[in-house]
PDB file of C-alpha atoms and ligand atoms in Angstrom:
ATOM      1  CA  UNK A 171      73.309 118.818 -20.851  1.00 95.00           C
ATOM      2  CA  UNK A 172      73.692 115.283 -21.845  1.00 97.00           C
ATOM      3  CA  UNK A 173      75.254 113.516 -18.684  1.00 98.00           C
ATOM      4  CA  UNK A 174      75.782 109.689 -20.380  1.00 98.00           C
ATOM      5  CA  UNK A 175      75.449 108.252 -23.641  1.00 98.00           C
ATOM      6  CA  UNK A 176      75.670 104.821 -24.575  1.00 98.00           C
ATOM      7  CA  UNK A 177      75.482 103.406 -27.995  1.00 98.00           C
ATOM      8  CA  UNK A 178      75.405  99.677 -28.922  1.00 98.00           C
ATOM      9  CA  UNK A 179      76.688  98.934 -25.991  1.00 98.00           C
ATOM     10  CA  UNK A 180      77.861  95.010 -25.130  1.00 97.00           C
ATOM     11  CA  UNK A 181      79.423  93.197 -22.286  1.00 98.00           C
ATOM     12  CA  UNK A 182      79.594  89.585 -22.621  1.00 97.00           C
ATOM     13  CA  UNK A 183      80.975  87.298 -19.876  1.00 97.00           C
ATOM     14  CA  UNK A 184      83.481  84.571 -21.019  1.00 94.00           C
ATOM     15  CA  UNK A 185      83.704  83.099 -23.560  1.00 91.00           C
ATOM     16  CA  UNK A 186      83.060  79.963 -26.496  1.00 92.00           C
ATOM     17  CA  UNK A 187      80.157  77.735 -25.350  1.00 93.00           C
ATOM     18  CA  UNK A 188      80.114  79.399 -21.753  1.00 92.00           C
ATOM     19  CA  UNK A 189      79.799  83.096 -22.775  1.00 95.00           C
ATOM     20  CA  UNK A 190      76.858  84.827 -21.196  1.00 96.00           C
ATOM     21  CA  UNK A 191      76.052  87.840 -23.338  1.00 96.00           C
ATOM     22  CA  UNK A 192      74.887  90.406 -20.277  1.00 97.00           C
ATOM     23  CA  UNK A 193      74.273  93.623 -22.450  1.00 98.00           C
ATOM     24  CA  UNK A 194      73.471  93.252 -25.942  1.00 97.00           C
ATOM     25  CA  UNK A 195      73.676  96.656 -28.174  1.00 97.00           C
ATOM     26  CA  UNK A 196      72.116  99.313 -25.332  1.00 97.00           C
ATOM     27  CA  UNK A 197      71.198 102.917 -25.932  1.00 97.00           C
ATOM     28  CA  UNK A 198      70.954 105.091 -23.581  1.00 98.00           C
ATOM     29  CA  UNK A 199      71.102 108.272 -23.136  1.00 97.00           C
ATOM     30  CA  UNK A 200      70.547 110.692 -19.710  1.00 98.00           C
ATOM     31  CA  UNK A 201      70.801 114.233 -18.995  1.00 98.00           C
ATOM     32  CA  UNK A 202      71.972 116.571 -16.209  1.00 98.00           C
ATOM     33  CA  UNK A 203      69.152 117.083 -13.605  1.00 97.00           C
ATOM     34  CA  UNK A 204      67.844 113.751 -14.279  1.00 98.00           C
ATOM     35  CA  UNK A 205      67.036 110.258 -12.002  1.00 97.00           C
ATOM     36  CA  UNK A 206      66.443 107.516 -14.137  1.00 97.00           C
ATOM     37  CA  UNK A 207      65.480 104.251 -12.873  1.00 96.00           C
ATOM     38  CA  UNK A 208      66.054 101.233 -14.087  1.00 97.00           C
ATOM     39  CA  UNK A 209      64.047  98.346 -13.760  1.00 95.00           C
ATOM     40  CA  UNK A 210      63.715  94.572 -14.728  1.00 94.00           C
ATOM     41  CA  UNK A 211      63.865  90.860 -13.522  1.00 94.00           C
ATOM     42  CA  UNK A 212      67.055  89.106 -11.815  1.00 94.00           C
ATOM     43  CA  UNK A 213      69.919  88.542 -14.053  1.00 95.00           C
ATOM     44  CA  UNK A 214      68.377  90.698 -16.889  1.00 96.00           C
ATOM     45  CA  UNK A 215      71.857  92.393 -16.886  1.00 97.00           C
ATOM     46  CA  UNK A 216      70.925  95.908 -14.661  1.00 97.00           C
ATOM     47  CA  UNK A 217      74.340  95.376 -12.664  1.00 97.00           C
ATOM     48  CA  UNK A 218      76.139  94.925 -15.937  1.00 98.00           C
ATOM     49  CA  UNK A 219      75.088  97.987 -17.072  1.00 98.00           C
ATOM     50  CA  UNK A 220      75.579 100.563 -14.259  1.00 98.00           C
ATOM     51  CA  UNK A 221      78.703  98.616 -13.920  1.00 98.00           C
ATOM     52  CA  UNK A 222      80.109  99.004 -17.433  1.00 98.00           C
ATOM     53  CA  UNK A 223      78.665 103.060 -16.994  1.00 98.00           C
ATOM     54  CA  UNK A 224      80.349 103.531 -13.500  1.00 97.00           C
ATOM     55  CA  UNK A 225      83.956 102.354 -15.771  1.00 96.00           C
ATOM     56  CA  UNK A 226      83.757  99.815 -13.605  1.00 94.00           C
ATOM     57  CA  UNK A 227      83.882  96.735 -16.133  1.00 96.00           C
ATOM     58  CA  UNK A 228      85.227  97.222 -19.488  1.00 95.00           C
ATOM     59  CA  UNK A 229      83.026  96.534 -22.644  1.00 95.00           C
ATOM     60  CA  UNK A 230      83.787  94.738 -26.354  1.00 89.00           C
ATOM     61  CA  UNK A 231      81.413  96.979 -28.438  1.00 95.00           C
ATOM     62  CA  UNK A 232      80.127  99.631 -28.497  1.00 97.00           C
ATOM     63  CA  UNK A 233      80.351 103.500 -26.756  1.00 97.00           C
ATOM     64  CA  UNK A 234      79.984 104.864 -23.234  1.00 97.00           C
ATOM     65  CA  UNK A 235      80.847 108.262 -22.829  1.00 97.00           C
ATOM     66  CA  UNK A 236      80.088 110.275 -19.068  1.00 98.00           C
ATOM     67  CA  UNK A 237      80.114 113.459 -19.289  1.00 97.00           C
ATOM     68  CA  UNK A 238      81.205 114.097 -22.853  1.00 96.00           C
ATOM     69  CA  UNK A 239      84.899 111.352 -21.796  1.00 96.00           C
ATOM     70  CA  UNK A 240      84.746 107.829 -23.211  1.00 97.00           C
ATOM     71  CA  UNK A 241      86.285 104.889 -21.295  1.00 96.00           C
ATOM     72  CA  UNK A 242      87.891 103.319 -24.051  1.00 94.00           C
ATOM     73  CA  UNK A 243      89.590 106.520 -25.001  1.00 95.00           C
ATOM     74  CA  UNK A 244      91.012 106.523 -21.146  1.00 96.00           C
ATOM     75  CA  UNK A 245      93.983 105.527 -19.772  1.00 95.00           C
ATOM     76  CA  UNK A 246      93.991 103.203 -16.739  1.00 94.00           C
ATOM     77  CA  UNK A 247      95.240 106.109 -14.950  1.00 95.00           C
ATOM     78  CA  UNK A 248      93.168 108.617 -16.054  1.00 96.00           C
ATOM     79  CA  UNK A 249      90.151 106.315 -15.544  1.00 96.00           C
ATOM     80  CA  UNK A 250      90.811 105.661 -11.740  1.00 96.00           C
ATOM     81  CA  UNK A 251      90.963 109.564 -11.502  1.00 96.00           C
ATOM     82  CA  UNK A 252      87.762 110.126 -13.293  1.00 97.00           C
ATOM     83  CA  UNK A 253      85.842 107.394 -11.134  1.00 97.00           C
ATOM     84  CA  UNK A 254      87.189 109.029  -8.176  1.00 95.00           C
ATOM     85  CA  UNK A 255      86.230 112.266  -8.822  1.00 96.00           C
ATOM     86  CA  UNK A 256      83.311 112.067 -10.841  1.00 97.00           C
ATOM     87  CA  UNK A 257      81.274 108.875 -10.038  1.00 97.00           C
ATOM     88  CA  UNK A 258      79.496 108.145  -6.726  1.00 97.00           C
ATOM     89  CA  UNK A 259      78.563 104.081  -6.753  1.00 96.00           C
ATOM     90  CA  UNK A 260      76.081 102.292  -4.389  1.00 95.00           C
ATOM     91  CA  UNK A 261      76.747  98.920  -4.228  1.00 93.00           C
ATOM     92  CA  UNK A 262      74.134  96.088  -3.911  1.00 92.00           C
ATOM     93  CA  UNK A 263      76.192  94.352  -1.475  1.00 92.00           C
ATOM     94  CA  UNK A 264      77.527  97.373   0.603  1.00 94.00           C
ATOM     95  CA  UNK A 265      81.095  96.693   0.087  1.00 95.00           C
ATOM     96  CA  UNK A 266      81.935  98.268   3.687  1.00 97.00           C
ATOM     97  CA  UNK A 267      85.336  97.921   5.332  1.00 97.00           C
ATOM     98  CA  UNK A 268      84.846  96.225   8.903  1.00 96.00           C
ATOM     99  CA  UNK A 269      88.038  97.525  10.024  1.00 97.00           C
ATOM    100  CA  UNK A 270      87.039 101.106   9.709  1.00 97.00           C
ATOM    101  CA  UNK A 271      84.562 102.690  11.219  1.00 98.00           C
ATOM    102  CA  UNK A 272      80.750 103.947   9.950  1.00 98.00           C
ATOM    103  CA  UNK A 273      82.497 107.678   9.934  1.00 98.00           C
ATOM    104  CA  UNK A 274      85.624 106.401   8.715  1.00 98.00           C
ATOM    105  CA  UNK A 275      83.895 104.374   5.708  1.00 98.00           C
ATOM    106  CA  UNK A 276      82.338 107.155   4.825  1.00 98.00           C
ATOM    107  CA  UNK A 277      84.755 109.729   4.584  1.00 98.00           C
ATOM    108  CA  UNK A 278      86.590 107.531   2.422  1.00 98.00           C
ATOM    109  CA  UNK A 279      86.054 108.914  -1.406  1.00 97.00           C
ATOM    110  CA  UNK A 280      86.901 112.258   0.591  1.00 98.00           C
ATOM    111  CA  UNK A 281      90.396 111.056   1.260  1.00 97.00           C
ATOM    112  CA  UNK A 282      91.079 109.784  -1.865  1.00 96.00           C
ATOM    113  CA  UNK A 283      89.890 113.319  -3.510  1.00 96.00           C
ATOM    114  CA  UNK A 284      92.842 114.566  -1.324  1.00 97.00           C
ATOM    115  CA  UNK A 285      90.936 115.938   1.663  1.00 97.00           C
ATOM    116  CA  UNK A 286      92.535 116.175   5.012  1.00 98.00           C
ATOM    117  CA  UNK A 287      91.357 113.493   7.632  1.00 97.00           C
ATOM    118  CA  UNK A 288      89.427 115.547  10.220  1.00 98.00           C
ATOM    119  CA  UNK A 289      87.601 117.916   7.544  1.00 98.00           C
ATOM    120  CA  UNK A 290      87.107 114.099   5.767  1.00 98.00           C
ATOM    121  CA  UNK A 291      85.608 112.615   8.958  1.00 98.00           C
ATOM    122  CA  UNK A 292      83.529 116.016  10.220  1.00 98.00           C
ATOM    123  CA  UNK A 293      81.770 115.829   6.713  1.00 98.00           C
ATOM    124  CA  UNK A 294      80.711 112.229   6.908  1.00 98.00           C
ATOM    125  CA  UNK A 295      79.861 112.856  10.662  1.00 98.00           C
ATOM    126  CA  UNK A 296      77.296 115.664   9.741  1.00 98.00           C
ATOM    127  CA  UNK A 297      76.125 113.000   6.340  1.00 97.00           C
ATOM    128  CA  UNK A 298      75.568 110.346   8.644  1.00 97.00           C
ATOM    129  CA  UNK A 299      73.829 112.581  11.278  1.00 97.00           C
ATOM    130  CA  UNK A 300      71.485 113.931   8.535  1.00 94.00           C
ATOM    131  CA  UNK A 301      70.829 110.080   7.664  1.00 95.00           C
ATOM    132  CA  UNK A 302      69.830 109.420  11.035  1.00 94.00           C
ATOM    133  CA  UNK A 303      72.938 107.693  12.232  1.00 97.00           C
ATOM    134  CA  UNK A 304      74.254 109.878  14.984  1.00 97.00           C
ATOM    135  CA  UNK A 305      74.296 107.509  17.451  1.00 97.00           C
ATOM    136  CA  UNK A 306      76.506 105.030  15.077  1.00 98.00           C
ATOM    137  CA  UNK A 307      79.378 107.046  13.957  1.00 98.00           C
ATOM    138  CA  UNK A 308      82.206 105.379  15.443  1.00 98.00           C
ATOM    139  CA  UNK A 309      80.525 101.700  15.020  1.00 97.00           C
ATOM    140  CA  UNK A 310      81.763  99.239  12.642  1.00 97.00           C
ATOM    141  CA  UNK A 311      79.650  98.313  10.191  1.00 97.00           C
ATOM    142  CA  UNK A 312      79.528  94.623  11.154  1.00 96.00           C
ATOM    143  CA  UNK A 313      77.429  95.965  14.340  1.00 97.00           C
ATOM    144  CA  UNK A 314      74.957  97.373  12.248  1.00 96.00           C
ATOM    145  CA  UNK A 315      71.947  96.685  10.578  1.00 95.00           C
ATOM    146  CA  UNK A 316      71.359  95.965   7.072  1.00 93.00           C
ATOM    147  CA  UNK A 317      69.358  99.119   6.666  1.00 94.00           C
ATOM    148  CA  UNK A 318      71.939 100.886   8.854  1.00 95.00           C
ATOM    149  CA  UNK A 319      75.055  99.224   6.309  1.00 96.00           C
ATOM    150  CA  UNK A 320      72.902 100.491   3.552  1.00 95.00           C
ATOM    151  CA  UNK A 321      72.676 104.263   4.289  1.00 95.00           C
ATOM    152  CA  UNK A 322      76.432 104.384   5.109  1.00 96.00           C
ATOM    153  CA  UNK A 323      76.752 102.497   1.483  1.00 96.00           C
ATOM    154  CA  UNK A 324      74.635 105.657   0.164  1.00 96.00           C
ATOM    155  CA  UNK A 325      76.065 108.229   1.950  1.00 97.00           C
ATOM    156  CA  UNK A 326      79.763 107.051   0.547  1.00 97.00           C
ATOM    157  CA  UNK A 327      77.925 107.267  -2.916  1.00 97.00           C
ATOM    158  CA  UNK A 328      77.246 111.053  -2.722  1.00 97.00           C
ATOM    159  CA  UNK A 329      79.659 112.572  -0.247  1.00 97.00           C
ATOM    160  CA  UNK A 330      82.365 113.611  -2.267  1.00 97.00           C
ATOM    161  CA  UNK A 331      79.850 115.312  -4.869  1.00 96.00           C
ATOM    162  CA  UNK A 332      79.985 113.605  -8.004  1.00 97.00           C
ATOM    163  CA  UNK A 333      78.358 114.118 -11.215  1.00 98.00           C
ATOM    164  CA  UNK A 334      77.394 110.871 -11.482  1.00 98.00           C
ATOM    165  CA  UNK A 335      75.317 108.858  -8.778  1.00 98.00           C
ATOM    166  CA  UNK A 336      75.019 105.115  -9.602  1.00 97.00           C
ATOM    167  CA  UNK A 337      72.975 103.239  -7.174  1.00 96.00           C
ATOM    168  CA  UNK A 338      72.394  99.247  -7.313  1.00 96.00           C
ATOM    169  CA  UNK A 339      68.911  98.815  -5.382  1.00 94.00           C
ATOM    170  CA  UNK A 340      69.730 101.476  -2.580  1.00 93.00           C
ATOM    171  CA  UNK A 341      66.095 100.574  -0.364  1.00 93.00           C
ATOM    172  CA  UNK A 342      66.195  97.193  -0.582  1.00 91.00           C
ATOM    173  CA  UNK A 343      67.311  96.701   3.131  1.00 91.00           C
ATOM    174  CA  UNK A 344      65.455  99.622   4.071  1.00 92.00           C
ATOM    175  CA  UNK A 345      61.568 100.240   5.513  1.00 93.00           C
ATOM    176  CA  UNK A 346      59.328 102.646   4.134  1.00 92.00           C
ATOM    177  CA  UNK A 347      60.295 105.517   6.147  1.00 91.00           C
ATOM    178  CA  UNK A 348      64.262 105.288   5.645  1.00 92.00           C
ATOM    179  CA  UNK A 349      63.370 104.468   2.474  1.00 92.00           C
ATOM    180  CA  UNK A 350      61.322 107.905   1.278  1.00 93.00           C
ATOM    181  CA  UNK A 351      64.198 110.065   3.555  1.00 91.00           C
ATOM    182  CA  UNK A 352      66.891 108.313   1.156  1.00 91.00           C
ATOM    183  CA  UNK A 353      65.286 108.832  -1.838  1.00 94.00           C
ATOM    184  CA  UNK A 354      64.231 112.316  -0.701  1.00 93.00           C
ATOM    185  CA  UNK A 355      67.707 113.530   0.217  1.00 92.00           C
ATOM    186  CA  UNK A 356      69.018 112.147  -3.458  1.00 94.00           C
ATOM    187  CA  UNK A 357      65.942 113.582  -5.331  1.00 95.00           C
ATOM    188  CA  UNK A 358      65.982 117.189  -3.827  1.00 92.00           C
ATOM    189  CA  UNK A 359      69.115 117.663  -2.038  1.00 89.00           C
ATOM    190  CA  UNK A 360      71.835 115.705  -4.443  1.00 94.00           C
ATOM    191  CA  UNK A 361      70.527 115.784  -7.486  1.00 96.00           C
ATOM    192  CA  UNK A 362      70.913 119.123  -9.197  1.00 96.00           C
ATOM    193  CA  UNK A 363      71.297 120.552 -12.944  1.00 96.00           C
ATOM    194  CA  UNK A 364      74.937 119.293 -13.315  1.00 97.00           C
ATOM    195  CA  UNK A 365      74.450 116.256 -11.910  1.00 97.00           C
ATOM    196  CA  UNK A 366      72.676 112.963 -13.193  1.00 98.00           C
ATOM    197  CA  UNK A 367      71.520 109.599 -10.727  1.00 98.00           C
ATOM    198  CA  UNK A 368      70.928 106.290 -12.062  1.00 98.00           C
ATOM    199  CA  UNK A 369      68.909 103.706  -9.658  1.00 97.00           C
ATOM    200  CA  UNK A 370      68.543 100.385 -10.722  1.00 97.00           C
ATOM    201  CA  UNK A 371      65.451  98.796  -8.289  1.00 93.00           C
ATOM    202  CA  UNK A 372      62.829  96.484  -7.811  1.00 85.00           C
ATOM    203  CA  UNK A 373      61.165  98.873  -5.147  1.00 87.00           C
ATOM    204  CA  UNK A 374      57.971 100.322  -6.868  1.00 86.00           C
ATOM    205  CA  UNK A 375      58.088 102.615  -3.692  1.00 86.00           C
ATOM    206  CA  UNK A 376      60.838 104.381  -5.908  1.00 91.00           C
ATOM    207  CA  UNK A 377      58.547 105.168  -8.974  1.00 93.00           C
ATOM    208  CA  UNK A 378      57.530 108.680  -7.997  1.00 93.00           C
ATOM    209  CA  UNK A 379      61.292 110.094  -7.443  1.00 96.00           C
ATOM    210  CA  UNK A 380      61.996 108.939 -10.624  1.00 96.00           C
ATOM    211  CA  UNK A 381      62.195 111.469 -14.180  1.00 96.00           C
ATOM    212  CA  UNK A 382      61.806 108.622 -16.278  1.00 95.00           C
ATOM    213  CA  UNK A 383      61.718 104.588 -16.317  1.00 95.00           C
ATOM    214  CA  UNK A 384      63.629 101.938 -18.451  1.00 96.00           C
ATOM    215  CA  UNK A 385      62.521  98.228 -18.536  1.00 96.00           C
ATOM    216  CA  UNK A 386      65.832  96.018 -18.789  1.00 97.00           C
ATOM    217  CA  UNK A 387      65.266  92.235 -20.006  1.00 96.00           C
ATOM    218  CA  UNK A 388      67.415  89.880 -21.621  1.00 97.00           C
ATOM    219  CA  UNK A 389      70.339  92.426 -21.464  1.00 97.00           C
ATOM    220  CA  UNK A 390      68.137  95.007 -23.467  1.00 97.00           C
ATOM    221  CA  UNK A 391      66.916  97.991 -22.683  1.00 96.00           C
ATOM    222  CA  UNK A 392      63.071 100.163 -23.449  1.00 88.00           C
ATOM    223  CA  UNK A 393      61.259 102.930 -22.236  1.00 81.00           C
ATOM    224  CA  UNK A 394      58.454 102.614 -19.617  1.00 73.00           C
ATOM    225  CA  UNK A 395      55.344 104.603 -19.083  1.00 65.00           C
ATOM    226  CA  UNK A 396      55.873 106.055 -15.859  1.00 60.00           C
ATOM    227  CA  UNK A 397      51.516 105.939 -15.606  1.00 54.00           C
TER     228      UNK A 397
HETATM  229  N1  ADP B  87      80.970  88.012 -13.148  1.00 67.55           N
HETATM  230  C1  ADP B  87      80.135  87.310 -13.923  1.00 67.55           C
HETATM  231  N2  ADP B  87      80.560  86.254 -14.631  1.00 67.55           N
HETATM  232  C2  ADP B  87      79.725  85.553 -15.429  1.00 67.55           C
HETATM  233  N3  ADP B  87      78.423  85.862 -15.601  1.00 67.55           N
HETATM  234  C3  ADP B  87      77.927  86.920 -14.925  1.00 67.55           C
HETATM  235  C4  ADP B  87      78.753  87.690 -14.042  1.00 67.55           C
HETATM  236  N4  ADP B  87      77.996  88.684 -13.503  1.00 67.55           N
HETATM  237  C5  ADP B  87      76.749  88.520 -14.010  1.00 67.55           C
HETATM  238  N5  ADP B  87      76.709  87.468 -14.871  1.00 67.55           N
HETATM  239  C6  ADP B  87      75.535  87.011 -15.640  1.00 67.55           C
HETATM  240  O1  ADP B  87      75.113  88.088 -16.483  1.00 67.55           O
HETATM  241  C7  ADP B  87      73.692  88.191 -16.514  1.00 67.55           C
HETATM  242  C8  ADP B  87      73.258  89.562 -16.002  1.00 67.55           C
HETATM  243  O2  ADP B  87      73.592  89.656 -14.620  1.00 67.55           O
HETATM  244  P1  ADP B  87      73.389  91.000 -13.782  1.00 67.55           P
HETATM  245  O3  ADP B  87      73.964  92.133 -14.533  1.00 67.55           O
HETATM  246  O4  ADP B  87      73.924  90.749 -12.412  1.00 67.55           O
HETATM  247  O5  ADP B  87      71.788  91.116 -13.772  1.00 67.55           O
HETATM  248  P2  ADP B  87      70.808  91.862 -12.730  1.00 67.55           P
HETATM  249  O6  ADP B  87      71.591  92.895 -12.006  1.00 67.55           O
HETATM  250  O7  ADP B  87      69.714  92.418 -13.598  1.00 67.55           O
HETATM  251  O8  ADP B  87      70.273  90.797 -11.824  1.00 67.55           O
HETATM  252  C9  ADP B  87      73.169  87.023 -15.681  1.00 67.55           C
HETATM  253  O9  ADP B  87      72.917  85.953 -16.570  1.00 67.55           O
HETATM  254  C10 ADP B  87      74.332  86.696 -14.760  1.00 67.55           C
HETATM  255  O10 ADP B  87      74.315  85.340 -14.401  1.00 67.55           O
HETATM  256 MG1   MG B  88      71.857  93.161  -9.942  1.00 67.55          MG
END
């Protein structure tokens, strides 16, 4: 089942003599059951495009439709509800809150799916136990290290089940062990036949979870040999 499709799809920041044309006229198109990585040089526009895919930025031109639903065809409303329950995103920088706890940021897409608190925080309790953060739970992330920050990142990517798993280069804080157990756990345990994952990453670690390889550069995408 097709999972994403994008068709001449642009973002271009600002505008007149400033404008920085990010994505210029992408295809793309990923099924159910599949990881697709995403690779390519600093600035070649790999945030952009998870970003404008996760409904996160809106786009000029072209399509983007998730699961069959395109973003422009959304309302604001029915957007935020759609992100919430149907995308999972990683982000590069963590975006953690300090004033919650490792448990508590993780049980957070929970919540806003409308579970109770203590069925919210005994899921991300077992998640973060399974990540190898037992002793951490009730930590705030600003005591922790950047590979620690970076599994509670992933874990609030995947916890409340989405369809969609967008990841912005998940191991780069992480060694090679952590590294293989998080791509493991996304590979075999949360990725399934209704379900698609999109990694953008630098890691060449990553290569062998992945179903297939796209080069980005200059805001453009093309398929790589995974050999
Ligand atoms: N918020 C922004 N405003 C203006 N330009 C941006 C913004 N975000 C990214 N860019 C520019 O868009 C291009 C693609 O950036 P990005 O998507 O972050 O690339 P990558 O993730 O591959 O490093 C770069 O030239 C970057 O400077
Ligand atoms: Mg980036």
């Amino acid at each position: 089942m097709e999972a994403i499709r994008c068709e001449k799809l642009c973002k271009t920041y600002g505008s007149g003599p400033n404008a920085v044309q990010a994505v210029r006229g992408v295809d793309l198109q990923v099924n159910t059951g599949e990881l697709l990585l995403i690779v390519g040089p600093s600035g070649s526009g790999k945030t952009t495009l998870i970003s404008l895919i996760a409904g996160i930025l809106p786009y000029e031109e072209g399509e983007c439709r998730v699961f069959g639903e395109e973003y422009k065809e959304m309302t604001e409303e029915k957007k935020t509800t759609f992100r919430k329950n149907t995308i999972g995103f990683v982000f590069q920088s963590f975006n953690l809150i300090p004033m919650l706890t490792a448990t508590e940021n993780v049980a957070v897409p929970l919540l806003l799916n409308g579970i109770l608190p203590p069925d919210a925080e005994k899921k991300a309790r077992e998640l973060l136990t399974e990540l190898d953060l037992k002793d951490k739970l009730d930590i705030s992330p600003k005591e922790l290290s950047g590979g620690q920050q970076q599994r509670l990142a992933i874990a609030r990517g995947f916890i409340h089940e989405p369809k969609l798993i967008v990841c912005d280069e998940p191991t780069a804080y992480l060694d090679h062990k952590t590294g293989d157990m998080v791509m493991d756990i996304l590979k075999n345990k949360v990725l399934n036949k209704d379900r698609a994952i999109i990694v953008v990453t630098h890691d060449p670690r990553i290569f062998s979870y992945a179903d297939r390889v796209v080069h980005m550069e200059d805001g453009q995408l093309s398929e790589k040999s995974l050999s």
